[in-house]
Amino acid sequence: MLFTAIRHGARRQALNATRSFSSSTNKLAAAEVKKLGVIGAGQMGLGIALVAAQKAEVPVVLIDNSEAGLQKGLKFADKLLEKDIAKERITRETADLVRSRLTPSTKLSDLSDVDFVIEAVPEILDLKTSIFSQLAQIAPKHAILATNTSSIPITKIAAATTKDATDLQAPSRVVSTHFMNPVPVQKGVEIISGLQTSPQTLETALEFVKRMGKIPAVSADTPGFLANRILMPYINEAIICLETGVGHKEDIDSIMKYGTNVPMGPLTLADFIGLDTCLAIMNVLHTETGDSKYRPSVLLKKMVDAGWLGKKSGKGFYDY
């Protein structure tokens, strides 16, 4: 009886604390975002930049480490805009206006006057921490520093902003805005706070992705967050089924597509995500949790070693 009362009392206290925190968070005014910076002109980064320019109607500085990468990304933007014109979703005038809001650059220093930055580079910890260490020196002291990471702890990325310790408040402005691929199509965005993230940073991130026409979901800073904690083991198990001869690839995809009403089967989805990305996320889940259920499939490792990365390389479980 006593134990039950104590347990229920503690539970009530926790609920009250949560309600109090949620209430205070909701009262915070989100900071205004007038200009956005996006780092990485690949499929994810370009998609984020294009949607922000079109839906949120903000100027976007698109950063990449190579001029060739920038030009490839901008050509992809033109292709998407032309597709929208052909389907009469937008007019030529609107497309030209959206395109004019995209400013390409190879210099991080061009992010010195933005209000919000979204990093969308490959899932390499050293690369991301290096970028955030530089952003803490370059971006204005009010700017939100967001990462599109799908698996790396936000707390660890935020800690990188104190490397040179010129702005001790920088970690409080770090958050994750994890967009789903392809960004122009998928509505969901995971918003993840690190240990250091301030309530206002969280609120600003939530409001900005809503301006982009997205539907945010809040996740704790745990390995894989919500989406990949659920999705990647599903894909990995499908690969194990193929590897161990439980079914052919077409049958694996067919039963999940037509049996559970998902738009594509797990092996096709893995090809679209990129098998190297799938492997990187499974390795993070396995390492961070220490749980053997997250061990990457042997076949997945072999395919990445072979350079069969899916749609982007022309070959994965299927040929493209």
Short mmCIF file of N, CA, C and O in Angstrom, two decimals, residues 134-230:
data_model
loop_
_atom_site.label_atom_id
_atom_site.label_comp_id
_atom_site.label_asym_id
_atom_site.label_seq_id
_atom_site.Cartn_x
_atom_site.Cartn_y
_atom_site.Cartn_z
N GLN A 134 32.40 25.35 -36.42
CA GLN A 134 32.58 26.55 -37.24
C GLN A 134 31.35 27.44 -37.21
O GLN A 134 31.46 28.67 -37.17
N LEU A 135 30.17 26.82 -37.21
CA LEU A 135 28.93 27.60 -37.19
C LEU A 135 28.83 28.46 -35.94
O LEU A 135 28.31 29.57 -35.98
N ALA A 136 29.31 27.93 -34.82
CA ALA A 136 29.26 28.69 -33.57
C ALA A 136 30.07 29.98 -33.67
O ALA A 136 29.79 30.96 -32.96
N GLN A 137 31.06 29.99 -34.56
CA GLN A 137 31.90 31.18 -34.76
C GLN A 137 31.34 32.09 -35.84
O GLN A 137 31.53 33.31 -35.79
N ILE A 138 30.64 31.52 -36.81
CA ILE A 138 30.21 32.27 -37.99
C ILE A 138 28.80 32.83 -37.88
O ILE A 138 28.56 34.01 -38.17
N ALA A 139 27.86 31.99 -37.48
CA ALA A 139 26.45 32.40 -37.46
C ALA A 139 26.18 33.42 -36.37
O ALA A 139 26.90 33.46 -35.36
N PRO A 140 25.17 34.26 -36.54
CA PRO A 140 24.82 35.23 -35.49
C PRO A 140 24.48 34.51 -34.18
O PRO A 140 24.05 33.35 -34.20
N LYS A 141 24.64 35.20 -33.09
CA LYS A 141 24.44 34.57 -31.78
C LYS A 141 22.98 34.27 -31.46
O LYS A 141 22.68 33.63 -30.45
N HIS A 142 22.06 34.73 -32.32
CA HIS A 142 20.66 34.38 -32.12
C HIS A 142 20.23 33.22 -33.02
O HIS A 142 19.13 32.68 -32.85
N ALA A 143 21.08 32.84 -33.98
CA ALA A 143 20.68 31.87 -35.01
C ALA A 143 20.51 30.47 -34.43
O ALA A 143 21.31 30.00 -33.63
N ILE A 144 19.45 29.79 -34.89
CA ILE A 144 19.22 28.40 -34.53
C ILE A 144 20.13 27.53 -35.40
O ILE A 144 20.19 27.73 -36.63
N LEU A 145 20.81 26.58 -34.79
CA LEU A 145 21.73 25.70 -35.50
C LEU A 145 21.12 24.30 -35.51
O LEU A 145 21.16 23.59 -34.50
N ALA A 146 20.55 23.92 -36.64
CA ALA A 146 19.83 22.65 -36.72
C ALA A 146 20.59 21.63 -37.56
O ALA A 146 21.30 21.98 -38.50
N THR A 147 20.43 20.38 -37.20
CA THR A 147 21.03 19.28 -37.96
C THR A 147 19.92 18.39 -38.50
O THR A 147 18.88 18.22 -37.86
N ASN A 148 20.15 17.83 -39.67
CA ASN A 148 19.20 16.91 -40.27
C ASN A 148 19.59 15.47 -39.97
O ASN A 148 19.12 14.54 -40.61
N THR A 149 20.44 15.26 -38.96
CA THR A 149 20.90 13.91 -38.66
C THR A 149 19.75 12.96 -38.40
O THR A 149 18.72 13.33 -37.84
N SER A 150 19.93 11.73 -38.83
CA SER A 150 18.91 10.71 -38.62
C SER A 150 19.30 9.74 -37.51
O SER A 150 18.53 8.85 -37.18
N SER A 151 20.50 9.91 -36.95
CA SER A 151 20.93 8.92 -35.95
C SER A 151 21.94 9.43 -34.93
O SER A 151 22.04 8.87 -33.83
N ILE A 152 22.70 10.47 -35.23
CA ILE A 152 23.76 10.92 -34.31
C ILE A 152 23.15 11.74 -33.17
O ILE A 152 22.30 12.59 -33.41
N PRO A 153 23.57 11.50 -31.93
CA PRO A 153 22.99 12.22 -30.78
C PRO A 153 23.12 13.74 -30.91
O PRO A 153 24.19 14.26 -31.22
N ILE A 154 22.02 14.44 -30.67
CA ILE A 154 22.01 15.90 -30.77
C ILE A 154 22.89 16.50 -29.68
O ILE A 154 23.57 17.51 -29.89
N THR A 155 22.87 15.89 -28.52
CA THR A 155 23.69 16.37 -27.39
C THR A 155 25.17 16.38 -27.77
O THR A 155 25.90 17.32 -27.43
N LYS A 156 25.60 15.36 -28.50
CA LYS A 156 27.00 15.26 -28.92
C LYS A 156 27.33 16.34 -29.95
O LYS A 156 28.40 16.96 -29.90
N ILE A 157 26.42 16.58 -30.88
CA ILE A 157 26.63 17.61 -31.90
C ILE A 157 26.66 18.99 -31.26
O ILE A 157 27.49 19.84 -31.58
N ALA A 158 25.74 19.22 -30.30
CA ALA A 158 25.67 20.52 -29.62
C ALA A 158 26.96 20.81 -28.86
O ALA A 158 27.43 21.95 -28.80
N ALA A 159 27.55 19.78 -28.27
CA ALA A 159 28.78 19.95 -27.49
C ALA A 159 29.92 20.48 -28.35
O ALA A 159 30.82 21.17 -27.85
N ALA A 160 29.87 20.20 -29.65
CA ALA A 160 30.94 20.64 -30.55
C ALA A 160 30.98 22.15 -30.71
O ALA A 160 32.01 22.71 -31.08
N THR A 161 29.88 22.82 -30.41
CA THR A 161 29.84 24.28 -30.57
C THR A 161 30.63 25.01 -29.50
O THR A 161 30.86 26.21 -29.60
N THR A 162 31.05 24.30 -28.46
CA THR A 162 31.82 24.93 -27.39
C THR A 162 33.33 24.68 -27.56
O THR A 162 34.11 25.01 -26.67
N LYS A 163 33.71 24.14 -28.70
CA LYS A 163 35.12 23.80 -28.92
C LYS A 163 36.05 24.98 -28.70
O LYS A 163 37.09 24.86 -28.06
N ASP A 164 35.67 26.16 -29.21
CA ASP A 164 36.50 27.35 -29.03
C ASP A 164 35.95 28.28 -27.94
O ASP A 164 36.53 29.32 -27.65
N ALA A 165 34.80 27.91 -27.37
CA ALA A 165 34.22 28.57 -26.19
C ALA A 165 34.06 30.08 -26.31
O ALA A 165 34.16 30.79 -25.32
N THR A 166 33.79 30.58 -27.52
CA THR A 166 33.55 32.02 -27.65
C THR A 166 32.08 32.36 -27.39
O THR A 166 31.75 33.49 -27.08
N ASP A 167 31.21 31.38 -27.56
CA ASP A 167 29.78 31.58 -27.30
C ASP A 167 29.27 30.43 -26.45
O ASP A 167 28.92 29.36 -26.96
N LEU A 168 29.21 30.63 -25.15
CA LEU A 168 28.82 29.57 -24.24
C LEU A 168 27.35 29.20 -24.35
O LEU A 168 26.92 28.16 -23.85
N GLN A 169 26.55 30.05 -25.02
CA GLN A 169 25.13 29.77 -25.20
C GLN A 169 24.84 29.00 -26.49
O GLN A 169 23.70 28.60 -26.72
N ALA A 170 25.86 28.80 -27.30
CA ALA A 170 25.64 28.15 -28.60
C ALA A 170 24.97 26.78 -28.48
O ALA A 170 24.05 26.47 -29.26
N PRO A 171 25.35 25.92 -27.52
CA PRO A 171 24.69 24.61 -27.43
C PRO A 171 23.18 24.69 -27.21
O PRO A 171 22.43 23.81 -27.65
N SER A 172 22.72 25.75 -26.58
CA SER A 172 21.28 25.90 -26.32
C SER A 172 20.50 26.18 -27.59
O SER A 172 19.28 26.06 -27.62
N ARG A 173 21.22 26.57 -28.66
CA ARG A 173 20.56 26.89 -29.93
C ARG A 173 20.66 25.75 -30.94
O ARG A 173 20.30 25.91 -32.10
N VAL A 174 21.12 24.59 -30.48
CA VAL A 174 21.25 23.42 -31.37
C VAL A 174 20.05 22.50 -31.20
O VAL A 174 19.62 22.21 -30.09
N VAL A 175 19.51 22.06 -32.33
CA VAL A 175 18.33 21.19 -32.34
C VAL A 175 18.40 20.33 -33.60
O VAL A 175 19.20 20.63 -34.51
N SER A 176 17.60 19.29 -33.66
CA SER A 176 17.52 18.51 -34.90
C SER A 176 16.19 18.74 -35.59
O SER A 176 15.14 18.72 -34.96
N THR A 177 16.27 19.01 -36.89
CA THR A 177 15.08 19.01 -37.74
C THR A 177 15.30 17.91 -38.77
O THR A 177 15.91 18.13 -39.81
N HIS A 178 14.85 16.73 -38.45
CA HIS A 178 15.10 15.55 -39.29
C HIS A 178 13.98 15.39 -40.31
O HIS A 178 12.91 14.88 -40.01
N PHE A 179 14.24 15.87 -41.53
CA PHE A 179 13.27 15.80 -42.62
C PHE A 179 13.28 14.39 -43.22
O PHE A 179 14.29 13.69 -43.19
N MET A 180 12.15 14.01 -43.79
CA MET A 180 12.03 12.72 -44.44
C MET A 180 12.24 12.88 -45.95
O MET A 180 11.95 13.92 -46.52
N ASN A 181 12.73 11.83 -46.57
CA ASN A 181 13.08 11.85 -47.98
C ASN A 181 11.99 11.21 -48.83
O ASN A 181 11.50 10.14 -48.48
N PRO A 182 11.57 11.84 -49.95
CA PRO A 182 12.01 13.12 -50.50
C PRO A 182 11.29 14.29 -49.81
O PRO A 182 10.09 14.25 -49.59
N VAL A 183 12.06 15.31 -49.50
CA VAL A 183 11.55 16.44 -48.71
C VAL A 183 10.35 17.13 -49.35
O VAL A 183 9.39 17.47 -48.64
N PRO A 184 10.33 17.37 -50.68
CA PRO A 184 9.17 18.07 -51.25
C PRO A 184 7.87 17.28 -51.12
O PRO A 184 6.79 17.86 -51.23
N VAL A 185 7.96 15.99 -50.89
CA VAL A 185 6.77 15.13 -50.84
C VAL A 185 6.36 14.78 -49.41
O VAL A 185 5.18 14.88 -49.05
N GLN A 186 7.31 14.36 -48.60
CA GLN A 186 7.00 13.86 -47.26
C GLN A 186 6.69 15.00 -46.29
O GLN A 186 7.44 15.97 -46.20
N LYS A 187 5.61 14.84 -45.54
CA LYS A 187 5.15 15.89 -44.64
C LYS A 187 5.83 15.84 -43.27
O LYS A 187 5.95 16.85 -42.58
N GLY A 188 6.26 14.66 -42.84
CA GLY A 188 6.76 14.50 -41.47
C GLY A 188 8.16 15.04 -41.26
O GLY A 188 9.03 14.91 -42.13
N VAL A 189 8.38 15.66 -40.10
CA VAL A 189 9.71 16.11 -39.67
C VAL A 189 9.86 15.78 -38.18
O VAL A 189 9.00 16.14 -37.38
N GLU A 190 10.95 15.11 -37.84
CA GLU A 190 11.25 14.84 -36.43
C GLU A 190 11.99 16.03 -35.84
O GLU A 190 12.97 16.50 -36.43
N ILE A 191 11.55 16.50 -34.70
CA ILE A 191 12.24 17.57 -33.99
C ILE A 191 12.81 16.96 -32.71
O ILE A 191 12.06 16.44 -31.88
N ILE A 192 14.13 17.03 -32.57
CA ILE A 192 14.79 16.40 -31.42
C ILE A 192 15.64 17.41 -30.67
O ILE A 192 16.47 18.10 -31.28
N SER A 193 15.42 17.52 -29.38
CA SER A 193 16.21 18.41 -28.53
C SER A 193 17.35 17.64 -27.89
O SER A 193 17.15 16.50 -27.43
N GLY A 194 18.53 18.26 -27.84
CA GLY A 194 19.62 17.70 -27.07
C GLY A 194 19.47 18.11 -25.61
O GLY A 194 18.54 18.85 -25.25
N LEU A 195 20.35 17.64 -24.78
CA LEU A 195 20.31 17.99 -23.36
C LEU A 195 20.42 19.49 -23.17
O LEU A 195 19.83 20.06 -22.25
N GLN A 196 21.14 20.17 -24.05
CA GLN A 196 21.41 21.60 -23.90
C GLN A 196 20.36 22.49 -24.58
O GLN A 196 20.35 23.70 -24.37
N THR A 197 19.51 21.92 -25.44
CA THR A 197 18.58 22.72 -26.25
C THR A 197 17.59 23.49 -25.38
O THR A 197 16.95 22.93 -24.50
N SER A 198 17.46 24.79 -25.65
CA SER A 198 16.54 25.62 -24.87
C SER A 198 15.10 25.44 -25.37
O SER A 198 14.87 25.09 -26.53
N PRO A 199 14.11 25.69 -24.50
CA PRO A 199 12.71 25.61 -24.93
C PRO A 199 12.39 26.54 -26.09
O PRO A 199 11.60 26.18 -26.97
N GLN A 200 12.99 27.73 -26.13
CA GLN A 200 12.71 28.64 -27.24
C GLN A 200 13.25 28.11 -28.56
O GLN A 200 12.63 28.27 -29.60
N THR A 201 14.41 27.48 -28.50
CA THR A 201 14.97 26.86 -29.71
C THR A 201 14.02 25.80 -30.25
O THR A 201 13.75 25.74 -31.46
N LEU A 202 13.51 24.98 -29.36
CA LEU A 202 12.55 23.94 -29.75
C LEU A 202 11.32 24.57 -30.37
O LEU A 202 10.85 24.13 -31.42
N GLU A 203 10.78 25.60 -29.74
CA GLU A 203 9.57 26.25 -30.24
C GLU A 203 9.81 26.88 -31.60
O GLU A 203 8.96 26.81 -32.49
N THR A 204 10.97 27.52 -31.78
CA THR A 204 11.29 28.14 -33.07
C THR A 204 11.38 27.10 -34.18
O THR A 204 10.89 27.31 -35.29
N ALA A 205 12.01 25.95 -33.86
CA ALA A 205 12.13 24.87 -34.85
C ALA A 205 10.75 24.33 -35.23
O ALA A 205 10.46 24.10 -36.41
N LEU A 206 9.90 24.14 -34.24
CA LEU A 206 8.55 23.63 -34.50
C LEU A 206 7.77 24.58 -35.41
O LEU A 206 7.13 24.15 -36.39
N GLU A 207 7.83 25.86 -35.10
CA GLU A 207 7.07 26.84 -35.87
C GLU A 207 7.62 27.00 -37.29
O GLU A 207 6.86 27.17 -38.25
N PHE A 208 8.95 26.93 -37.42
CA PHE A 208 9.52 27.12 -38.76
C PHE A 208 9.17 25.96 -39.69
O PHE A 208 8.84 26.18 -40.86
N VAL A 209 9.25 24.73 -39.20
CA VAL A 209 8.92 23.60 -40.09
C VAL A 209 7.42 23.63 -40.45
O VAL A 209 7.04 23.19 -41.54
N LYS A 210 6.60 24.16 -39.55
CA LYS A 210 5.17 24.33 -39.89
C LYS A 210 5.02 25.35 -41.03
O LYS A 210 4.18 25.17 -41.92
N ARG A 211 5.81 26.42 -40.98
CA ARG A 211 5.80 27.41 -42.08
C ARG A 211 6.17 26.76 -43.40
O ARG A 211 5.74 27.20 -44.47
N MET A 212 6.98 25.71 -43.32
CA MET A 212 7.40 24.99 -44.53
C MET A 212 6.33 23.99 -44.98
O MET A 212 6.54 23.25 -45.95
N GLY A 213 5.20 23.97 -44.29
CA GLY A 213 4.12 23.06 -44.67
C GLY A 213 4.29 21.66 -44.14
O GLY A 213 3.63 20.72 -44.62
N LYS A 214 5.15 21.48 -43.14
CA LYS A 214 5.43 20.16 -42.59
C LYS A 214 4.66 19.91 -41.29
O LYS A 214 4.17 20.84 -40.65
N ILE A 215 4.58 18.64 -40.91
CA ILE A 215 3.92 18.25 -39.67
C ILE A 215 5.00 17.69 -38.73
O ILE A 215 5.50 16.58 -38.96
N PRO A 216 5.37 18.44 -37.69
CA PRO A 216 6.45 17.99 -36.81
C PRO A 216 6.00 16.97 -35.76
O PRO A 216 4.85 16.97 -35.33
N ALA A 217 6.92 16.10 -35.38
CA ALA A 217 6.73 15.17 -34.27
C ALA A 217 7.97 15.29 -33.39
O ALA A 217 9.09 15.32 -33.90
N VAL A 218 7.78 15.38 -32.09
CA VAL A 218 8.90 15.58 -31.16
C VAL A 218 9.39 14.23 -30.63
O VAL A 218 8.59 13.39 -30.22
N SER A 219 10.70 14.04 -30.67
CA SER A 219 11.32 12.80 -30.20
C SER A 219 12.39 13.10 -29.17
O SER A 219 13.01 14.17 -29.19
N ALA A 220 12.61 12.16 -28.27
CA ALA A 220 13.72 12.27 -27.32
C ALA A 220 15.04 12.02 -28.04
O ALA A 220 15.07 11.39 -29.11
N ASP A 221 16.13 12.50 -27.47
CA ASP A 221 17.46 12.32 -28.06
C ASP A 221 18.00 10.95 -27.67
O ASP A 221 18.86 10.81 -26.80
N THR A 222 17.46 9.93 -28.32
CA THR A 222 17.90 8.56 -28.09
C THR A 222 18.33 7.96 -29.42
O THR A 222 17.95 8.48 -30.47
N PRO A 223 19.12 6.88 -29.42
CA PRO A 223 19.61 6.31 -30.68
C PRO A 223 18.49 6.02 -31.67
O PRO A 223 17.54 5.30 -31.38
N GLY A 224 18.61 6.61 -32.87
CA GLY A 224 17.63 6.39 -33.92
C GLY A 224 16.40 7.25 -33.83
O GLY A 224 15.60 7.29 -34.76
N PHE A 225 16.23 7.93 -32.68
CA PHE A 225 15.05 8.77 -32.45
C PHE A 225 13.78 7.92 -32.66
O PHE A 225 13.77 6.75 -32.31
N LEU A 226 12.72 8.49 -33.21
CA LEU A 226 11.50 7.71 -33.43
C LEU A 226 11.50 6.97 -34.77
O LEU A 226 11.36 5.75 -34.81
N ALA A 227 11.69 7.72 -35.86
CA ALA A 227 11.51 7.14 -37.19
C ALA A 227 12.47 5.98 -37.45
O ALA A 227 12.05 4.87 -37.81
N ASN A 228 13.76 6.21 -37.26
CA ASN A 228 14.73 5.17 -37.60
C ASN A 228 14.81 4.07 -36.56
O ASN A 228 15.22 2.96 -36.87
N ARG A 229 14.41 4.36 -35.33
CA ARG A 229 14.36 3.32 -34.30
C ARG A 229 13.33 2.25 -34.70
O ARG A 229 13.47 1.08 -34.36
N ILE A 230 12.31 2.68 -35.43
CA ILE A 230 11.27 1.76 -35.88
C ILE A 230 11.55 1.25 -37.29
O ILE A 230 11.45 0.05 -37.58
#
